[in-house]
PDB file of C-alpha atoms in Angstrom:
ATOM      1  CA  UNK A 178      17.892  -2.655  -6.097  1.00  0.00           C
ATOM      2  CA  UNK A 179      16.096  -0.088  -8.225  1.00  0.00           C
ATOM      3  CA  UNK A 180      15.760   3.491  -7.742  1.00  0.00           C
ATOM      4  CA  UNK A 181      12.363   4.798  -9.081  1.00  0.00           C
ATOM      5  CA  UNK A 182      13.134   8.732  -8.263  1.00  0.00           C
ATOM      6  CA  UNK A 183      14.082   9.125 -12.167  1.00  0.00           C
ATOM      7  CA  UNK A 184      10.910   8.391 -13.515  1.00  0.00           C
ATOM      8  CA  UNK A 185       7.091   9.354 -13.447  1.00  0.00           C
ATOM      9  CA  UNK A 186       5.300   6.284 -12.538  1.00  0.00           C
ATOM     10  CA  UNK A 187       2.580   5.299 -14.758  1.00  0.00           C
ATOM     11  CA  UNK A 188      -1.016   5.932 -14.187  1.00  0.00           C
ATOM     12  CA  UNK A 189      -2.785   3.369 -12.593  1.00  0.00           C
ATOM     13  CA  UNK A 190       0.838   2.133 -10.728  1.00  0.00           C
ATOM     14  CA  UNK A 191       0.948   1.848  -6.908  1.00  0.00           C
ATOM     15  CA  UNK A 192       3.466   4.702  -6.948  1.00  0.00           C
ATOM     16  CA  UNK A 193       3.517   5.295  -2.813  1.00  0.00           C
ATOM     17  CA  UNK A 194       1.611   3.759   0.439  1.00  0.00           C
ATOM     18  CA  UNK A 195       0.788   5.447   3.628  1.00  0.00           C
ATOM     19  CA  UNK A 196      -0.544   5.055   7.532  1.00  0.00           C
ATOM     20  CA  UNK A 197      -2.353   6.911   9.837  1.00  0.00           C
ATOM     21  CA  UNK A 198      -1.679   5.839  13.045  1.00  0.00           C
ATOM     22  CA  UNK A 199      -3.103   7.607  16.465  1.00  0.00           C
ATOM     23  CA  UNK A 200       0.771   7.394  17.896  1.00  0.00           C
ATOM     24  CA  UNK A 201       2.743   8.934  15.574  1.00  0.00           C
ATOM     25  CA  UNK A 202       6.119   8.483  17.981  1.00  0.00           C
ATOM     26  CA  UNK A 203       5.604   5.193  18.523  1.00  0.00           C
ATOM     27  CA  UNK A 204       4.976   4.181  15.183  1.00  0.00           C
ATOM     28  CA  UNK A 205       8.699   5.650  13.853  1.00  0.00           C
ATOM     29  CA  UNK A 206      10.174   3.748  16.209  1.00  0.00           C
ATOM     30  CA  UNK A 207       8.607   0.743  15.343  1.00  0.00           C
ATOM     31  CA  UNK A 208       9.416   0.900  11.799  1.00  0.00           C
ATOM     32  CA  UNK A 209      12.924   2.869  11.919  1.00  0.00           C
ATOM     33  CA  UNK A 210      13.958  -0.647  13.739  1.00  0.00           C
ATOM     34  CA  UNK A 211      12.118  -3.298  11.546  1.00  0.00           C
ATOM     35  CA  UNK A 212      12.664  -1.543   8.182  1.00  0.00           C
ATOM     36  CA  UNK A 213      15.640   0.978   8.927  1.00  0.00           C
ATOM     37  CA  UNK A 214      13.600   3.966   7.873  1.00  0.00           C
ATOM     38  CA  UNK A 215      14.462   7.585   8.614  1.00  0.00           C
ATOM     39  CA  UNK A 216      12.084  10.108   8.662  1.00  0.00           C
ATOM     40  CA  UNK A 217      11.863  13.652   7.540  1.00  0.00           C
ATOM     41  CA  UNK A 218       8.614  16.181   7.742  1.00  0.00           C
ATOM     42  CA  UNK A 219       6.315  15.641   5.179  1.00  0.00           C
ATOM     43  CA  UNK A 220       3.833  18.795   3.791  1.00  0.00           C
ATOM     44  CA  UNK A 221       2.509  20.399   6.441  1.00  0.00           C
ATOM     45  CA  UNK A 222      -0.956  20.303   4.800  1.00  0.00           C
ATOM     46  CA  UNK A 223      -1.966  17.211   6.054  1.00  0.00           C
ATOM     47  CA  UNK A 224      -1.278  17.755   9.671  1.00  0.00           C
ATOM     48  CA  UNK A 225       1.304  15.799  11.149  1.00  0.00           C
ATOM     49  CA  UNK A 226       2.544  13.877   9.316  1.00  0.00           C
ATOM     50  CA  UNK A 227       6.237  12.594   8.103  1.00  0.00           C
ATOM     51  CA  UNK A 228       8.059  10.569   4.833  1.00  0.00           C
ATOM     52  CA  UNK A 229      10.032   7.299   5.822  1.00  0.00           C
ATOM     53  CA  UNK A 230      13.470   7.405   4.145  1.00  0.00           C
ATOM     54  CA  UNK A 231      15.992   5.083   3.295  1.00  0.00           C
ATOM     55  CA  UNK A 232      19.581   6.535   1.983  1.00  0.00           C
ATOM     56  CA  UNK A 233      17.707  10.179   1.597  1.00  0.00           C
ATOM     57  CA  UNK A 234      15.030   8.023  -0.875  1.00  0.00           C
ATOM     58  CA  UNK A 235      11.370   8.557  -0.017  1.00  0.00           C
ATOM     59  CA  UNK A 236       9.638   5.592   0.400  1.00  0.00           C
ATOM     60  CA  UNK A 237       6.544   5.994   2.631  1.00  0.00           C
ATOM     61  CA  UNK A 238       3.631   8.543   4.907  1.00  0.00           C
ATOM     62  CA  UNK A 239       3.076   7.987   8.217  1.00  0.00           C
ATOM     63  CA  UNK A 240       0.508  10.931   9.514  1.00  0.00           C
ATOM     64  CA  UNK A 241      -1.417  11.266  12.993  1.00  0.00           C
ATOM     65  CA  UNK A 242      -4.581  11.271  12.944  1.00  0.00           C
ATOM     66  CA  UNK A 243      -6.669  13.352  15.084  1.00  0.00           C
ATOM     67  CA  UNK A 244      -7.935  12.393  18.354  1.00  0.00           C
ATOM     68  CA  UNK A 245     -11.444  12.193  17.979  1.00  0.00           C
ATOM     69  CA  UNK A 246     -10.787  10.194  14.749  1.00  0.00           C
ATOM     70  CA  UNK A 247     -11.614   6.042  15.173  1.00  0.00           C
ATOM     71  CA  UNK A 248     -10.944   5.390  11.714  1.00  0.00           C
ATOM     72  CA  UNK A 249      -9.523   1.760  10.842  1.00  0.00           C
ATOM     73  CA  UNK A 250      -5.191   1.633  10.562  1.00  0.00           C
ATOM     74  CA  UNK A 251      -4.216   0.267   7.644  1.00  0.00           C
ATOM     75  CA  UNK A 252      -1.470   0.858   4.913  1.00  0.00           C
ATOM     76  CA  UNK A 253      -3.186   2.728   1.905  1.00  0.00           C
ATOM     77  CA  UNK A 254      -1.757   2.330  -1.396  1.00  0.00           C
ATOM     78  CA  UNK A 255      -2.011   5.141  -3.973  1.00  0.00           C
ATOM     79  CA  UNK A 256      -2.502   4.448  -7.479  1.00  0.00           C
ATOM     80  CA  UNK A 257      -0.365   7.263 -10.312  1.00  0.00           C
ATOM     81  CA  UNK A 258      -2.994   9.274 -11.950  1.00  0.00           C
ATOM     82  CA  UNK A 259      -2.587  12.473 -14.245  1.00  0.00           C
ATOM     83  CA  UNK A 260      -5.439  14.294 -13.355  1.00  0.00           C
ATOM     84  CA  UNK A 261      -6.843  13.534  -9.524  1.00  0.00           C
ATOM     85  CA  UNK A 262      -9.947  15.374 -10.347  1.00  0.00           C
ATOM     86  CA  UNK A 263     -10.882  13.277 -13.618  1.00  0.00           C
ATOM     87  CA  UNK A 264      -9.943  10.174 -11.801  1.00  0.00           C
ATOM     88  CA  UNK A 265     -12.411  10.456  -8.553  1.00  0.00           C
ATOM     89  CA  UNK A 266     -14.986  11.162 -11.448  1.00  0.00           C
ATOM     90  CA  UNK A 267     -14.398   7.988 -12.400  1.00  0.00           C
ATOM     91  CA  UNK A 268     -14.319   6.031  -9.664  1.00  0.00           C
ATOM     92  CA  UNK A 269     -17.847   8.082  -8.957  1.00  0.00           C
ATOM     93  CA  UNK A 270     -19.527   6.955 -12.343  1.00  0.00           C
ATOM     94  CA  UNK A 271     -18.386   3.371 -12.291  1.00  0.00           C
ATOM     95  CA  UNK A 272     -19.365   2.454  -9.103  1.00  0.00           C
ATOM     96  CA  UNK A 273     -16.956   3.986  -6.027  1.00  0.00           C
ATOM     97  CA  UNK A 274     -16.840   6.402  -3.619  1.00  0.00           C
ATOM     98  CA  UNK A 275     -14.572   9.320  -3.242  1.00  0.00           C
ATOM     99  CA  UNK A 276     -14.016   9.963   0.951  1.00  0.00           C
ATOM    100  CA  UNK A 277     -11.309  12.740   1.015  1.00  0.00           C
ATOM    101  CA  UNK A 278     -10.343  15.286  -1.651  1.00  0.00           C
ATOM    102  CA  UNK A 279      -9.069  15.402  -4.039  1.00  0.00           C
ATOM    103  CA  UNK A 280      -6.714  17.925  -2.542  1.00  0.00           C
ATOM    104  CA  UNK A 281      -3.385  19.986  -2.613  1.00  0.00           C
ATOM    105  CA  UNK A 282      -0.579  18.592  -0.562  1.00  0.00           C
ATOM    106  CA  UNK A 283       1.200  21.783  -1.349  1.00  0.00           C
ATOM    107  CA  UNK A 284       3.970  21.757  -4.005  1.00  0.00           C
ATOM    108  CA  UNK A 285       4.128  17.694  -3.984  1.00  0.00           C
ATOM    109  CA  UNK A 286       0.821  16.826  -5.589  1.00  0.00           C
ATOM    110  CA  UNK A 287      -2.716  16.268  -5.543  1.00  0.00           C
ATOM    111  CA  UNK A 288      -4.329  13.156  -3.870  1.00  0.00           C
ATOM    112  CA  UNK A 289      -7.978  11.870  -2.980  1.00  0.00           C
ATOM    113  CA  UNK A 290      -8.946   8.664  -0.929  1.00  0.00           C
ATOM    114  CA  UNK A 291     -11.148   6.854  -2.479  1.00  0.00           C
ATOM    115  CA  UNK A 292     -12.899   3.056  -2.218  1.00  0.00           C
ATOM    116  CA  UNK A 293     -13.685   0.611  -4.849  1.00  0.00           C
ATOM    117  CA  UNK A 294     -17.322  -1.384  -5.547  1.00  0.00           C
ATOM    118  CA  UNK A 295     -16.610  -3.217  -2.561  1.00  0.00           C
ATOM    119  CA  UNK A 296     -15.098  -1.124  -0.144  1.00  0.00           C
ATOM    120  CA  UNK A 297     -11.320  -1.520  -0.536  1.00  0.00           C
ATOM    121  CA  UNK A 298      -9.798   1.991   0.489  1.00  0.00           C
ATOM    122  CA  UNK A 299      -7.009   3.433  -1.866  1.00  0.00           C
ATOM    123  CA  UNK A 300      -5.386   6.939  -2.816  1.00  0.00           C
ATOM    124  CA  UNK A 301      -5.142   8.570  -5.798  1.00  0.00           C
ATOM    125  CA  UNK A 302      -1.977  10.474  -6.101  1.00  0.00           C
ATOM    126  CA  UNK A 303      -1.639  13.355  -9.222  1.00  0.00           C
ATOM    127  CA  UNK A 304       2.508  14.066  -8.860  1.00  0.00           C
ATOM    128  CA  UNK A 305       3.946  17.375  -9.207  1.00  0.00           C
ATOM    129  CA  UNK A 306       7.661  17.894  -6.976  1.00  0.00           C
ATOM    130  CA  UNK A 307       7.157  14.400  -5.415  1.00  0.00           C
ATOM    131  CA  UNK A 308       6.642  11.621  -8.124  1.00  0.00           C
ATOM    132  CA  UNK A 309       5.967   8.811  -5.167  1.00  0.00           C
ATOM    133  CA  UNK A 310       8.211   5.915  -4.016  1.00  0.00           C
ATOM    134  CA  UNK A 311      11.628   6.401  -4.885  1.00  0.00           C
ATOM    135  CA  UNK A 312      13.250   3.320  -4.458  1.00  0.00           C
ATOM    136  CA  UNK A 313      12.372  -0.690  -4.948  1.00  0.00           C
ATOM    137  CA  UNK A 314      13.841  -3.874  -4.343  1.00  0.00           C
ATOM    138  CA  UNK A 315      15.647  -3.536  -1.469  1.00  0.00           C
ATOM    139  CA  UNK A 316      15.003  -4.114   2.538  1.00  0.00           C
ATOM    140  CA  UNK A 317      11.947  -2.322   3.787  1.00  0.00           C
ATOM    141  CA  UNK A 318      10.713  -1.163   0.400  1.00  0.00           C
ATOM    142  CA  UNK A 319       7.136  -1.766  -0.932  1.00  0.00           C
ATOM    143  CA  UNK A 320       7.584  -4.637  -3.584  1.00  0.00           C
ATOM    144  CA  UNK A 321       3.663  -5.301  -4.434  1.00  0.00           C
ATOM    145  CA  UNK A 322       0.071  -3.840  -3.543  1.00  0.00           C
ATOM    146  CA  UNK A 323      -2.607  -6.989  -3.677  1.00  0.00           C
ATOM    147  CA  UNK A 324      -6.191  -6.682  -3.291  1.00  0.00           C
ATOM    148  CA  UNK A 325      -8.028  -8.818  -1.027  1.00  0.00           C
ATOM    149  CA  UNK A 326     -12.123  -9.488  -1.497  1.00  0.00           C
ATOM    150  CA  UNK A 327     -14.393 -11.884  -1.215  1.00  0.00           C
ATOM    151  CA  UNK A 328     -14.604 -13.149  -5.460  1.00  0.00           C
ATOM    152  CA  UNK A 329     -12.862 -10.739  -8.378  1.00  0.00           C
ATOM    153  CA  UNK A 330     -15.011 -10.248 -11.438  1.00  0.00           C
ATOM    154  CA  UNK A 331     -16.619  -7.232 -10.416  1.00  0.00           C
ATOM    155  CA  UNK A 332     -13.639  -5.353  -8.684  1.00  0.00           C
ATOM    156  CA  UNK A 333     -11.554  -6.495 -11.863  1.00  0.00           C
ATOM    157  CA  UNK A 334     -14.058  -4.611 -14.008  1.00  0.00           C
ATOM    158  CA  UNK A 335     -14.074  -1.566 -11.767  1.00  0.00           C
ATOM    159  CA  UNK A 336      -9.775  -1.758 -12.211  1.00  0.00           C
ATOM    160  CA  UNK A 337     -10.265  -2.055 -15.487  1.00  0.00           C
ATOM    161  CA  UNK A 338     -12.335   0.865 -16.561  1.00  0.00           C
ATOM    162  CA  UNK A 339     -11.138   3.806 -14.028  1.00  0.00           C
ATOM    163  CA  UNK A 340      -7.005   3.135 -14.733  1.00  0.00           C
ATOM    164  CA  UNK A 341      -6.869   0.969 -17.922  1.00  0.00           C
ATOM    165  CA  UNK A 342      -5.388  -1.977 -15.947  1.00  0.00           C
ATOM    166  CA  UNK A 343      -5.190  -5.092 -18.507  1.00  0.00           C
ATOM    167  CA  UNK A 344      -7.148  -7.756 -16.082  1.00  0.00           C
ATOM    168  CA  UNK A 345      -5.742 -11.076 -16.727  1.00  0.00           C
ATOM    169  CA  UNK A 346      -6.894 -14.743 -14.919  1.00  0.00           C
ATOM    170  CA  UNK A 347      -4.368 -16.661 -13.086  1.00  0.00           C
ATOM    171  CA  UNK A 348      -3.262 -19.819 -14.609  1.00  0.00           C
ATOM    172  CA  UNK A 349      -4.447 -22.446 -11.835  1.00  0.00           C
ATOM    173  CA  UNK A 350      -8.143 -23.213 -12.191  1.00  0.00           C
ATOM    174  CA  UNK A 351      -8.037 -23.616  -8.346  1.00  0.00           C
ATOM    175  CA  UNK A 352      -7.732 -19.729  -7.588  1.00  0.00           C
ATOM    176  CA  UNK A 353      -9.821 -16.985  -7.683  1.00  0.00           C
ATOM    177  CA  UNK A 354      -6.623 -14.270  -8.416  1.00  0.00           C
ATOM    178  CA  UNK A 355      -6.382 -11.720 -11.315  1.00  0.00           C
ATOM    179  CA  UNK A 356      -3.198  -9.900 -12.111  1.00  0.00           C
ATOM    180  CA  UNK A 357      -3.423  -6.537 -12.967  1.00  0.00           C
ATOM    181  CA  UNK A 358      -1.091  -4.669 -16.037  1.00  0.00           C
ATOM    182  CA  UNK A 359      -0.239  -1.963 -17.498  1.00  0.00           C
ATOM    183  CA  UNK A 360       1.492  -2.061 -21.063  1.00  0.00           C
ATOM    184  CA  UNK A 361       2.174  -5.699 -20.389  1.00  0.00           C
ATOM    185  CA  UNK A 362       3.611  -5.609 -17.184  1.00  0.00           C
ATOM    186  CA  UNK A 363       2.610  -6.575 -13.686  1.00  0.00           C
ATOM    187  CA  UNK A 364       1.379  -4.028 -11.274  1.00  0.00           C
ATOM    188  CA  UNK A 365      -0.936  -5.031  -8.947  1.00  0.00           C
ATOM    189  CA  UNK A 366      -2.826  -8.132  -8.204  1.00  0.00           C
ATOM    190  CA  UNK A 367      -6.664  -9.192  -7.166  1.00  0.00           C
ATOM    191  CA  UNK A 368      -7.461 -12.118  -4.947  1.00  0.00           C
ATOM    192  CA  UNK A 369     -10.811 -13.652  -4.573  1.00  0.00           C
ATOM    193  CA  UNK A 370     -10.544 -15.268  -1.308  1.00  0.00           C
ATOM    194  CA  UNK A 371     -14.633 -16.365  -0.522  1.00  0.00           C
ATOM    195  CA  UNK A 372     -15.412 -17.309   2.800  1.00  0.00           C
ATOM    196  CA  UNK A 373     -12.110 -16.616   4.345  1.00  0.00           C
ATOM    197  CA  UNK A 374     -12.313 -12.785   4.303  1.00  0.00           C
ATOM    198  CA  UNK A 375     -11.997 -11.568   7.751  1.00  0.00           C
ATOM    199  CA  UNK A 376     -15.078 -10.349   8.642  1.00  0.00           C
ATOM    200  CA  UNK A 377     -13.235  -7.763  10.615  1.00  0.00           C
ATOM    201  CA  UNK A 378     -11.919  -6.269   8.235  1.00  0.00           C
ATOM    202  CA  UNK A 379     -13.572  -6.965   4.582  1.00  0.00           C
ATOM    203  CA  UNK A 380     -12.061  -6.569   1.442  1.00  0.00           C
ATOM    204  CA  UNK A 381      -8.897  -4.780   1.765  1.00  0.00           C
ATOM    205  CA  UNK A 382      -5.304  -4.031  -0.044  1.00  0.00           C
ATOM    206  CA  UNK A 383      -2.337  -5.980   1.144  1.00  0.00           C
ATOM    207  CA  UNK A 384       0.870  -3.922   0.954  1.00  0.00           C
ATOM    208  CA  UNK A 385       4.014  -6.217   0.735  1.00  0.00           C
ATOM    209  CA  UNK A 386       7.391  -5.063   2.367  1.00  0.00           C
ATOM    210  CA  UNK A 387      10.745  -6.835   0.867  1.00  0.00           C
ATOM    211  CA  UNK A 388      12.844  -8.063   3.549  1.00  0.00           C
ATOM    212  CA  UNK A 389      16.521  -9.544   3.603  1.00  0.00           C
ATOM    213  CA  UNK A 390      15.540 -12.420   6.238  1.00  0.00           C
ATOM    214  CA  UNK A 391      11.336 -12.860   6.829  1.00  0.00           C
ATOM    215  CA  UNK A 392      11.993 -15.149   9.680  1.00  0.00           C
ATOM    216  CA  UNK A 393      14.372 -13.094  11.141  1.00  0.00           C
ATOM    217  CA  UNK A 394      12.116  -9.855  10.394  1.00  0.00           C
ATOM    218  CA  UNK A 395       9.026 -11.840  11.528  1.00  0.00           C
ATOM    219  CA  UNK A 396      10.997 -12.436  15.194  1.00  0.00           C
ATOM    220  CA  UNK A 397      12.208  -9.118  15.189  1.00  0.00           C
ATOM    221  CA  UNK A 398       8.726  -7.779  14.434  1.00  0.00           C
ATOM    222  CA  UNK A 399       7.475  -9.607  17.404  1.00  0.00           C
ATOM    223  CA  UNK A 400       9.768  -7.906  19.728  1.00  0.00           C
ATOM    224  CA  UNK A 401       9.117  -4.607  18.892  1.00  0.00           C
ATOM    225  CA  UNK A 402       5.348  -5.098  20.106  1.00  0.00           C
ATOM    226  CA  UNK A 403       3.774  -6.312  16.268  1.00  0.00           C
ATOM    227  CA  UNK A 404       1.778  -9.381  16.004  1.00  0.00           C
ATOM    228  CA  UNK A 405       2.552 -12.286  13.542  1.00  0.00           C
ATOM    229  CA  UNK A 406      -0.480 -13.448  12.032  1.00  0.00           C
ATOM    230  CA  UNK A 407       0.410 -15.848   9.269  1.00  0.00           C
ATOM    231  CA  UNK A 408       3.828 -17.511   9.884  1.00  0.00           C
ATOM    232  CA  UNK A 409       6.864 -17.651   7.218  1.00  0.00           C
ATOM    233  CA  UNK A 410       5.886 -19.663   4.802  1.00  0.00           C
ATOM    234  CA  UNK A 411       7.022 -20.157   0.887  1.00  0.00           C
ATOM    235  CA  UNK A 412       4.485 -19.325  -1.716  1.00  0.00           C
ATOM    236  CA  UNK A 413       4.875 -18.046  -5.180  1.00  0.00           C
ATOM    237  CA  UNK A 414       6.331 -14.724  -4.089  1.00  0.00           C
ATOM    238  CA  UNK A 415       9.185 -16.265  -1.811  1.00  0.00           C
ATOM    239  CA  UNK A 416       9.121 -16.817   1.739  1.00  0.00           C
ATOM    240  CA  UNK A 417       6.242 -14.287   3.242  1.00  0.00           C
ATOM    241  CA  UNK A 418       4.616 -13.636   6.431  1.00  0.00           C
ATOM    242  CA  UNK A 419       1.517 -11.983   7.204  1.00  0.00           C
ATOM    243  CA  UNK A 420       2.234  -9.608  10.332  1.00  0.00           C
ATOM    244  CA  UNK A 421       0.918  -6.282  12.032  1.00  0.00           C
ATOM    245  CA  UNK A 422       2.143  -3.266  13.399  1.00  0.00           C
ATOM    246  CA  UNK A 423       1.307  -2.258  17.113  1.00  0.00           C
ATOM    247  CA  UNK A 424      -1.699  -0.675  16.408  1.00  0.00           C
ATOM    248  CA  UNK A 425      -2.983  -3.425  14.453  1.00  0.00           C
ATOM    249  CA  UNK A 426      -2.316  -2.457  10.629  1.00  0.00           C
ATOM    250  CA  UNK A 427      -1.816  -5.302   8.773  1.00  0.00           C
ATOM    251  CA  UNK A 428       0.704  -5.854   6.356  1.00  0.00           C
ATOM    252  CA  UNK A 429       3.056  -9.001   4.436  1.00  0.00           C
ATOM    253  CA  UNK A 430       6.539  -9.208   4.873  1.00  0.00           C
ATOM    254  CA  UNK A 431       8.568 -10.942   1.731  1.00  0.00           C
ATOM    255  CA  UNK A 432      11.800 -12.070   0.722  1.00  0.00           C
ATOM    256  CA  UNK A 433      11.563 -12.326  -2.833  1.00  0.00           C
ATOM    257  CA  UNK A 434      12.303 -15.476  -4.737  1.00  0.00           C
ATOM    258  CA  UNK A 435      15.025 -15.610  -7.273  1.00  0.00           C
TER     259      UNK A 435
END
């Protein structure tokens, strides 16, 4: 277990993830069992909204959204940045599109939600009293943000140039998957996937959750009215399953290896 409350994360890290959901009741429940999350308000800015806990560390946003709002539900990773403002420029001039903001979330920050060359919705999030995610490693805690798009070249490039990511291949010749890093270190990933992008949904980032037990999680998961779209299976990350909430967002479930 790591905390990650001590530190600033560094721009271009995922540094927090959030949902917007159309039952906002519903949707603690769901998680409070799976994950063990508490929940406290969160700023009252963005309407209603609330921060998942675990041991008084924040860990993720779940907000409402309105009624008349028939927007897709899916977990939205933010990326660190310094400056929202100079960020969404960039993502402007090298090819994105800036949807909301960037604006004040009162005394906690500055965010924007923005999309990438090919559609793939993220946040940008510019800290001030809340620096983002503040704990890693343990059960129910975001452990890794991956991209998923049809091939990786151009998104890698996009990466690249708006948040410095070093953009390196994989080592099988058989993938299409770039690793994104900062300083060295692994952040974020990019997966090429071709023809087997749902069409439903296009490209997209994949939040992963650790868990203690997938299987058991995945069962679990089941009876609390989610759907289990990829079973357990071992990969390179450990023992995964791709699942969804209730109201359909999609997410990956892991038990790390080692």
């Amino acid at each position: 277990m790591t905390e990650a409350a001590t530190r600033r994360h560094t721009p271009g890290e995922p540094c927090w993830v959030s949902l917007m959901v159309h039952g906002l009741a519903t949707t603690r429940e769901f998680y409070g069992t799976l994950f063990g999350w508490e929940f406290r308000p969160g700023p009252r800015q963005l309407g209603p909204y609330v921060r998942a806990e675990i041991d008084g560390k924040e860990i993720a946003g779940v907000g409402q959204l309105p009624p008349d709002r028939h927007l897709p539900i899916a977990w939205t990773p933010y990326l660190a940045t310094k400056d929202a403002g100079v960020t969404a420029e960039s993502v402007r001039s090298h090819g994105g599109t800036v949807g909301v903001g960037p604006i004040d979330a009162g005394d906690a920050g500055r965010m924007a939600i923005c999309s990438d060359p090919v559609g793939a919705v993220f946040g940008l999030w510019q800290a001030a009293a809340h620096p983002g995610t503040a704990l890693a490693g343990t059960h129910g805690t975001p452990v890794w943000n991956e991209l998923v798009t049809r091939e990786t070249s151009v998104v890698g490039k996009f990466y690249a140039a708006v948040f410095g990511h070093e953009v390196g291949t994989d080592a099988c010749a058989d993938l299409d998957l770039l690793t994104l890093r900062l300083d060295g270190r692994p952040v974020a990933s990019v997966r090429g996937v071709g023809a087997a992008l749902p069409r439903d949904r296009g490209p997209h980032w994949m939040t992963y959750f650790e868990v203690e037990d997938t299987d058991g999680s995945a069962r679990l998961l089941d009876e609390l009215g989610g759907h289990v779209l990829q079973p357990p299976r071992d990969d390179a990350r450990g023992r995964s399953a791709v699942v969804s909430d209730p109201e359909g967002a999609v997410f990956t479930i892991v038990t790390t290896a080692g």
